[in-house]
CSV table of N, CA and C in Angstrom, one decimal:
chain,number,residue,atom,x,y,z
A,1,UNK,N,-11.6,-44.8,25.2
A,1,UNK,CA,-11.2,-44.3,24.3
A,1,UNK,C,-10.9,-43.2,24.3
A,2,UNK,N,-10.0,-43.3,22.6
A,2,UNK,CA,-8.3,-42.9,23.1
A,2,UNK,C,-9.0,-41.2,22.5
A,3,UNK,N,-8.1,-39.8,23.2
A,3,UNK,CA,-8.3,-39.0,23.2
A,3,UNK,C,-7.6,-38.3,21.7
A,4,UNK,N,-8.4,-37.2,21.4
A,4,UNK,CA,-7.8,-36.6,19.6
A,4,UNK,C,-6.5,-35.9,20.0
A,5,UNK,N,-5.9,-35.7,19.0
A,5,UNK,CA,-4.3,-35.4,19.2
A,5,UNK,C,-5.1,-33.5,18.5
A,6,UNK,N,-4.0,-33.1,18.9
A,6,UNK,CA,-4.5,-31.5,18.8
A,6,UNK,C,-4.4,-31.6,17.4
A,7,UNK,N,-3.6,-31.7,16.2
A,7,UNK,CA,-4.1,-31.8,14.4
A,7,UNK,C,-5.6,-32.8,14.5
A,8,UNK,N,-5.7,-33.9,14.1
A,8,UNK,CA,-7.1,-34.8,14.2
A,8,UNK,C,-8.1,-34.0,15.1
A,9,UNK,N,-8.3,-32.7,16.4
A,9,UNK,CA,-8.7,-31.7,16.0
A,9,UNK,C,-9.3,-30.9,14.6
A,10,UNK,N,-8.3,-30.4,14.8
A,10,UNK,CA,-8.0,-28.8,13.6
A,10,UNK,C,-8.8,-29.8,12.6
A,11,UNK,N,-7.8,-31.0,12.3
A,11,UNK,CA,-8.7,-31.6,10.8
A,11,UNK,C,-10.9,-31.5,10.6
A,12,UNK,N,-10.3,-31.8,12.2
A,12,UNK,CA,-12.5,-32.4,11.9
A,12,UNK,C,-13.2,-30.9,11.9
A,13,UNK,N,-12.6,-29.9,13.2
A,13,UNK,CA,-13.3,-28.8,13.2
A,13,UNK,C,-12.6,-28.3,11.7
A,14,UNK,N,-12.0,-28.5,10.9
A,14,UNK,CA,-12.1,-27.8,8.8
A,14,UNK,C,-13.0,-28.2,8.0
A,15,UNK,N,-13.1,-29.8,8.4
A,15,UNK,CA,-14.1,-30.3,7.7
A,15,UNK,C,-15.6,-30.3,8.1
A,16,UNK,N,-15.5,-29.7,8.7
A,16,UNK,CA,-17.0,-29.2,9.7
A,16,UNK,C,-17.2,-27.7,8.8
A,17,UNK,N,-16.1,-27.0,8.8
A,17,UNK,CA,-16.2,-25.5,8.5
A,17,UNK,C,-16.1,-25.5,6.7
A,18,UNK,N,-16.2,-26.7,6.0
A,18,UNK,CA,-16.0,-26.4,5.0
A,18,UNK,C,-17.2,-27.4,4.0
A,19,UNK,N,-18.2,-27.9,4.7
A,19,UNK,CA,-19.3,-28.3,4.6
A,19,UNK,C,-20.3,-27.1,4.3
A,20,UNK,N,-19.8,-26.2,4.4
A,20,UNK,CA,-21.0,-25.0,4.5
A,20,UNK,C,-19.5,-24.4,4.1
A,21,UNK,N,-19.3,-23.5,3.9
A,21,UNK,CA,-18.2,-22.7,3.2
A,21,UNK,C,-17.8,-23.6,1.2
A,22,UNK,N,-18.1,-22.3,0.6
A,22,UNK,CA,-16.7,-23.4,-1.1
A,22,UNK,C,-16.8,-22.5,-1.5
A,23,UNK,N,-15.5,-22.1,-2.6
A,23,UNK,CA,-15.3,-21.0,-3.5
A,23,UNK,C,-15.9,-21.5,-4.6
A,24,UNK,N,-16.1,-19.9,-4.5
A,24,UNK,CA,-16.5,-19.7,-6.9
A,24,UNK,C,-16.1,-19.1,-7.5
A,25,UNK,N,-16.2,-19.3,-8.3
A,25,UNK,CA,-15.0,-18.1,-9.3
A,25,UNK,C,-15.3,-16.9,-9.6
A,26,UNK,N,-16.5,-16.3,-8.7
A,26,UNK,CA,-16.8,-14.4,-8.8
A,26,UNK,C,-16.1,-14.5,-6.8
A,27,UNK,N,-16.2,-15.5,-6.1
A,27,UNK,CA,-15.9,-15.7,-4.8
A,27,UNK,C,-15.3,-16.0,-4.5
A,28,UNK,N,-14.1,-16.6,-4.3
A,28,UNK,CA,-13.2,-17.7,-4.2
A,28,UNK,C,-13.3,-17.7,-2.8
A,29,UNK,N,-12.3,-19.1,-2.2
A,29,UNK,CA,-12.1,-19.1,-0.7
A,29,UNK,C,-9.8,-18.7,-0.7
A,30,UNK,N,-10.8,-18.4,0.6
A,30,UNK,CA,-9.2,-17.2,1.0
A,30,UNK,C,-8.8,-19.0,2.2
A,31,UNK,N,-8.2,-19.3,1.6
A,31,UNK,CA,-7.4,-20.3,2.6
A,31,UNK,C,-5.9,-20.3,3.3
A,32,UNK,N,-5.9,-20.1,5.0
A,32,UNK,CA,-4.5,-20.3,5.9
A,32,UNK,C,-4.6,-22.1,6.4
A,33,UNK,N,-3.6,-22.5,6.0
A,33,UNK,CA,-2.7,-23.1,6.9
A,33,UNK,C,-1.2,-22.5,7.2
A,34,UNK,N,-1.4,-22.9,8.3
A,34,UNK,CA,-0.2,-21.7,9.3
A,34,UNK,C,0.3,-23.4,10.2
A,35,UNK,N,2.0,-23.9,9.7
A,35,UNK,CA,2.7,-25.0,10.2
A,35,UNK,C,3.3,-24.0,11.3
A,36,UNK,N,4.1,-23.8,12.6
A,36,UNK,CA,5.2,-23.9,13.4
A,36,UNK,C,6.0,-23.0,12.6
A,37,UNK,N,6.4,-23.0,11.9
A,37,UNK,CA,7.8,-21.3,11.3
A,37,UNK,C,7.1,-21.3,9.7
A,38,UNK,N,5.9,-21.4,8.9
A,38,UNK,CA,5.5,-20.5,8.8
A,38,UNK,C,3.8,-20.6,8.1
A,39,UNK,N,3.1,-19.7,7.8
A,39,UNK,CA,2.1,-19.2,7.2
A,39,UNK,C,1.7,-19.7,5.7
A,40,UNK,N,0.9,-20.1,4.8
A,40,UNK,CA,0.9,-20.7,3.2
A,40,UNK,C,-0.9,-20.0,3.2
A,41,UNK,N,-0.7,-19.4,2.2
A,41,UNK,CA,-1.7,-18.9,2.2
A,41,UNK,C,-2.4,-18.7,0.2
A,42,UNK,N,-4.1,-19.3,0.1
A,42,UNK,CA,-4.3,-19.8,-1.4
A,42,UNK,C,-6.0,-18.9,-1.2
A,43,UNK,N,-5.8,-19.2,-2.7
A,43,UNK,CA,-7.0,-17.9,-3.6
A,43,UNK,C,-7.7,-19.5,-3.4
A,44,UNK,N,-8.9,-20.1,-3.4
A,44,UNK,CA,-9.2,-21.2,-3.6
A,44,UNK,C,-11.1,-21.1,-5.3
A,45,UNK,N,-10.5,-21.5,-5.9
A,45,UNK,CA,-11.4,-22.3,-7.0
A,45,UNK,C,-12.4,-23.0,-6.4
A,46,UNK,N,-13.6,-23.5,-5.6
A,46,UNK,CA,-13.1,-24.8,-5.6
A,46,UNK,C,-14.5,-25.8,-6.2
A,47,UNK,N,-15.5,-24.5,-7.2
A,47,UNK,CA,-16.1,-25.3,-8.6
A,47,UNK,C,-15.4,-25.7,-9.5
A,48,UNK,N,-14.7,-25.0,-10.2
A,48,UNK,CA,-13.9,-26.1,-10.7
A,48,UNK,C,-12.4,-26.4,-10.2
A,49,UNK,N,-12.2,-26.6,-8.9
A,49,UNK,CA,-11.1,-27.3,-8.4
A,49,UNK,C,-9.5,-26.8,-8.9
A,50,UNK,N,-8.9,-25.6,-8.7
A,50,UNK,CA,-8.0,-24.5,-9.2
A,50,UNK,C,-7.7,-23.6,-8.3
A,51,UNK,N,-6.2,-23.4,-8.0
A,51,UNK,CA,-6.2,-22.8,-7.5
A,51,UNK,C,-5.4,-20.9,-7.7
A,52,UNK,N,-5.7,-20.2,-7.1
A,52,UNK,CA,-5.9,-19.1,-8.2
A,52,UNK,C,-5.0,-18.3,-8.6
A,53,UNK,N,-4.6,-17.8,-6.9
A,53,UNK,CA,-3.2,-17.9,-6.3
A,53,UNK,C,-3.1,-18.4,-4.9
A,54,UNK,N,-1.9,-18.5,-5.1
A,54,UNK,CA,-1.0,-18.9,-3.3
A,54,UNK,C,-0.2,-17.8,-3.3
A,55,UNK,N,0.6,-18.0,-2.0
A,55,UNK,CA,2.1,-17.2,-1.5
A,55,UNK,C,2.3,-17.4,-0.3
A,56,UNK,N,3.8,-18.0,0.4
A,56,UNK,CA,3.8,-19.4,1.7
A,56,UNK,C,5.0,-18.0,2.0
A,57,UNK,N,5.9,-17.9,3.6
A,57,UNK,CA,6.5,-17.4,3.8
A,57,UNK,C,7.7,-18.3,3.0
A,58,UNK,N,7.5,-19.5,2.4
A,58,UNK,CA,9.3,-20.1,1.8
A,58,UNK,C,9.1,-19.4,0.4
A,59,UNK,N,8.6,-18.8,-0.2
A,59,UNK,CA,8.9,-18.2,-1.1
A,59,UNK,C,10.0,-16.8,-1.6
A,60,UNK,N,10.2,-16.9,-2.5
A,60,UNK,CA,11.7,-16.0,-2.9
A,60,UNK,C,11.7,-14.8,-2.5
A,61,UNK,N,10.0,-13.9,-2.6
A,61,UNK,CA,10.1,-13.3,-2.8
A,61,UNK,C,10.4,-12.7,-1.3
A,62,UNK,N,9.4,-13.3,-0.6
A,62,UNK,CA,9.4,-13.3,1.6
A,62,UNK,C,10.9,-13.4,1.3
A,63,UNK,N,11.7,-13.7,1.5
A,63,UNK,CA,13.5,-14.4,2.1
A,63,UNK,C,13.8,-13.2,1.4
A,64,UNK,N,13.6,-12.6,0.1
A,64,UNK,CA,14.4,-11.3,-0.2
A,64,UNK,C,14.0,-10.3,1.2
A,65,UNK,N,12.5,-10.2,1.0
A,65,UNK,CA,11.6,-8.8,1.9
A,65,UNK,C,12.6,-9.3,3.3
A,66,UNK,N,12.4,-10.5,3.7
A,66,UNK,CA,12.3,-10.2,4.6
A,66,UNK,C,13.9,-9.7,6.0
A,67,UNK,N,15.0,-10.1,4.9
A,67,UNK,CA,15.9,-9.3,6.1
A,67,UNK,C,16.5,-9.6,7.7
A,68,UNK,N,16.0,-8.4,8.1
A,68,UNK,CA,16.2,-9.1,10.0
A,68,UNK,C,14.6,-8.8,10.0
A,69,UNK,N,13.9,-8.9,10.2
A,69,UNK,CA,12.1,-8.7,10.2
A,69,UNK,C,11.8,-9.8,9.4
A,70,UNK,N,12.1,-11.5,10.7
A,70,UNK,CA,11.7,-12.4,10.5
A,70,UNK,C,11.2,-13.7,11.8
A,71,UNK,N,10.3,-12.2,12.1
A,71,UNK,CA,9.5,-12.8,12.8
A,71,UNK,C,7.7,-13.4,12.7
A,72,UNK,N,7.6,-14.0,13.2
A,72,UNK,CA,5.9,-15.1,12.6
A,72,UNK,C,4.9,-14.6,12.8
A,73,UNK,N,4.3,-12.7,13.3
A,73,UNK,CA,3.3,-12.2,13.4
A,73,UNK,C,3.4,-11.5,11.8
A,74,UNK,N,4.9,-11.5,11.7
A,74,UNK,CA,5.3,-9.7,10.2
A,74,UNK,C,4.9,-10.6,9.1
A,75,UNK,N,5.0,-12.1,9.3
A,75,UNK,CA,5.8,-12.8,8.1
A,75,UNK,C,3.9,-13.0,7.2
A,76,UNK,N,2.9,-13.3,8.6
A,76,UNK,CA,1.8,-13.5,8.4
A,76,UNK,C,0.9,-11.8,7.4
A,77,UNK,N,1.3,-11.1,8.2
A,77,UNK,CA,1.1,-10.0,7.2
A,77,UNK,C,1.7,-9.7,6.7
A,78,UNK,N,2.4,-9.6,5.7
A,78,UNK,CA,2.9,-10.2,4.4
A,78,UNK,C,2.2,-10.8,3.6
A,79,UNK,N,1.9,-11.8,4.1
A,79,UNK,CA,1.4,-12.8,3.2
A,79,UNK,C,0.2,-12.1,3.3
A,80,UNK,N,-0.6,-11.8,4.0
A,80,UNK,CA,-1.5,-11.3,3.9
A,80,UNK,C,-1.7,-9.4,2.6
A,81,UNK,N,-0.8,-9.4,3.4
A,81,UNK,CA,-1.1,-8.6,1.8
A,81,UNK,C,-0.4,-9.0,0.6
A,82,UNK,N,0.4,-9.9,0.4
A,82,UNK,CA,0.9,-10.9,-0.4
A,82,UNK,C,-0.4,-11.1,-1.7
A,83,UNK,N,-1.6,-11.8,-0.8
A,83,UNK,CA,-2.3,-12.6,-1.4
A,83,UNK,C,-3.8,-11.6,-1.9
A,84,UNK,N,-3.2,-10.0,-1.6
A,84,UNK,CA,-4.5,-9.0,-1.2
A,84,UNK,C,-4.3,-9.1,-2.9
A,85,UNK,N,-2.8,-8.5,-2.8
A,85,UNK,CA,-2.3,-7.9,-4.2
A,85,UNK,C,-2.2,-8.9,-5.7
A,86,UNK,N,-1.7,-10.0,-5.5
A,86,UNK,CA,-2.2,-11.3,-6.2
A,86,UNK,C,-3.4,-11.2,-6.6
A,87,UNK,N,-4.3,-11.3,-5.6
A,87,UNK,CA,-5.8,-11.9,-6.4
A,87,UNK,C,-6.2,-10.3,-6.9
A,88,UNK,N,-6.2,-9.1,-6.5
A,88,UNK,CA,-6.4,-7.9,-6.7
A,88,UNK,C,-5.8,-7.8,-8.7
A,89,UNK,N,-4.8,-8.6,-8.9
A,89,UNK,CA,-4.5,-8.3,-10.2
A,89,UNK,C,-4.8,-9.1,-11.1
A,90,UNK,N,-6.0,-9.9,-10.7
A,90,UNK,CA,-6.0,-11.7,-11.1
A,90,UNK,C,-8.2,-11.1,-11.2
A,91,UNK,N,-8.5,-9.5,-10.4
A,91,UNK,CA,-9.8,-9.4,-10.9
A,91,UNK,C,-10.6,-10.3,-9.8
A,92,UNK,N,-10.1,-10.5,-8.5
A,92,UNK,CA,-10.5,-11.1,-7.5
A,92,UNK,C,-10.6,-10.4,-6.2
A,93,UNK,N,-11.8,-9.1,-6.2
A,93,UNK,CA,-12.2,-8.4,-4.5
A,93,UNK,C,-12.8,-8.9,-3.4
A,94,UNK,N,-13.4,-9.7,-3.9
A,94,UNK,CA,-13.9,-10.4,-2.5
A,94,UNK,C,-13.2,-12.2,-2.7
A,95,UNK,N,-13.5,-12.5,-1.7
A,95,UNK,CA,-12.5,-13.6,-1.1
A,95,UNK,C,-14.7,-14.5,0.5
A,96,UNK,N,-13.9,-15.1,0.7
A,96,UNK,CA,-15.0,-15.6,1.7
A,96,UNK,C,-12.8,-16.4,2.1
A,97,UNK,N,-13.1,-16.0,3.6
A,97,UNK,CA,-12.0,-16.8,4.3
A,97,UNK,C,-12.3,-18.1,5.1
A,98,UNK,N,-11.0,-18.7,4.8
A,98,UNK,CA,-11.6,-19.8,5.4
A,98,UNK,C,-10.1,-20.2,6.3
A,99,UNK,N,-10.3,-20.3,7.8
A,99,UNK,CA,-9.1,-20.2,8.6
A,99,UNK,C,-8.2,-21.5,8.8
A,100,UNK,N,-9.6,-22.6,8.3
A,100,UNK,CA,-8.8,-23.4,8.4
A,100,UNK,C,-9.4,-24.4,9.3
A,101,UNK,N,-9.9,-24.4,10.3
A,101,UNK,CA,-10.6,-25.0,11.3
A,101,UNK,C,-8.7,-24.1,12.6
A,102,UNK,N,-8.0,-23.5,12.7
A,102,UNK,CA,-7.5,-23.0,13.8
A,102,UNK,C,-8.2,-21.6,14.8
A,103,UNK,N,-7.7,-21.3,15.5
A,103,UNK,CA,-9.0,-19.9,16.3
A,103,UNK,C,-8.5,-18.7,14.7
A,104,UNK,N,-9.2,-18.2,15.3
A,104,UNK,CA,-9.8,-16.8,14.5
A,104,UNK,C,-8.7,-16.5,15.5
A,105,UNK,N,-7.8,-15.9,15.7
A,105,UNK,CA,-6.4,-15.2,16.6
A,105,UNK,C,-5.0,-15.7,16.1
A,106,UNK,N,-4.6,-14.1,16.3
A,106,UNK,CA,-2.4,-14.1,16.2
A,106,UNK,C,-2.7,-13.4,14.8
A,107,UNK,N,-1.3,-15.0,14.6
A,107,UNK,CA,-1.0,-15.1,13.0
A,107,UNK,C,-2.2,-15.1,11.5
A,108,UNK,N,-3.7,-15.9,11.9
A,108,UNK,CA,-4.4,-16.5,11.8
A,108,UNK,C,-5.7,-14.9,11.0
A,109,UNK,N,-5.4,-14.6,12.3
A,109,UNK,CA,-5.9,-13.5,12.2
A,109,UNK,C,-4.8,-11.9,11.6
A,110,UNK,N,-4.0,-11.9,11.5
A,110,UNK,CA,-2.6,-11.2,11.3
A,110,UNK,C,-2.9,-10.9,9.4
A,111,UNK,N,-3.5,-12.9,9.0
A,111,UNK,CA,-3.5,-12.5,7.4
A,111,UNK,C,-4.7,-11.6,6.7
A,112,UNK,N,-5.8,-12.0,7.7
A,112,UNK,CA,-7.2,-11.2,7.4
A,112,UNK,C,-7.1,-10.6,7.6
A,113,UNK,N,-6.7,-9.0,8.6
A,113,UNK,CA,-6.9,-8.5,9.2
A,113,UNK,C,-5.4,-7.0,7.4
A,114,UNK,N,-4.4,-8.2,7.2
A,114,UNK,CA,-4.0,-7.5,6.3
A,114,UNK,C,-4.3,-7.3,5.2
A,115,UNK,N,-4.7,-8.8,4.5
A,115,UNK,CA,-5.8,-8.6,3.3
A,115,UNK,C,-6.3,-8.2,3.3
A,116,UNK,N,-7.1,-7.5,4.3
A,116,UNK,CA,-8.9,-6.4,4.4
A,116,UNK,C,-8.2,-5.3,4.3
A,117,UNK,N,-6.8,-4.6,4.9
A,117,UNK,CA,-6.2,-3.1,5.1
A,117,UNK,C,-5.5,-3.3,3.2
A,118,UNK,N,-5.6,-4.4,2.1
A,118,UNK,CA,-4.4,-4.1,1.4
A,118,UNK,C,-5.9,-4.1,-0.1
A,119,UNK,N,-7.4,-4.3,0.3
A,119,UNK,CA,-8.7,-4.1,-0.5
A,119,UNK,C,-8.8,-4.5,-0.7
A,120,UNK,N,-8.9,-6.7,-0.3
A,120,UNK,CA,-9.5,-7.7,-0.8
A,120,UNK,C,-10.4,-8.2,0.4
A,121,UNK,N,-11.8,-8.2,-0.2
A,121,UNK,CA,-13.0,-8.4,1.1
A,121,UNK,C,-13.3,-9.2,1.3
A,122,UNK,N,-12.9,-9.6,2.6
A,122,UNK,CA,-13.2,-10.7,3.0
A,122,UNK,C,-14.6,-10.6,4.1
């Protein structure tokens, strides 16, 4: 039997978690995707299948702010703060955290902690 790749294992974990959690208009899902260089965070209403807010380290806002500070952990903290700000602006105060099959550690944890510090209840 062939071994699963890291990516396939993560996707299987993500599918398993997604069976149990779903975003609603009152409490949308805060989804995190992590690549080697970047981090992408979205607030999703699964009932209406719509993204309410999104942030990524590829955005123009991040490139302008980054300057010398281009560390991946700092970028993740920035993404958490920004997604919390955007969510608050749209009247979203609570969300369900979806770690996307990743360990709750490092950059994924940094996003969640920064979002909580900025006032989003996860």
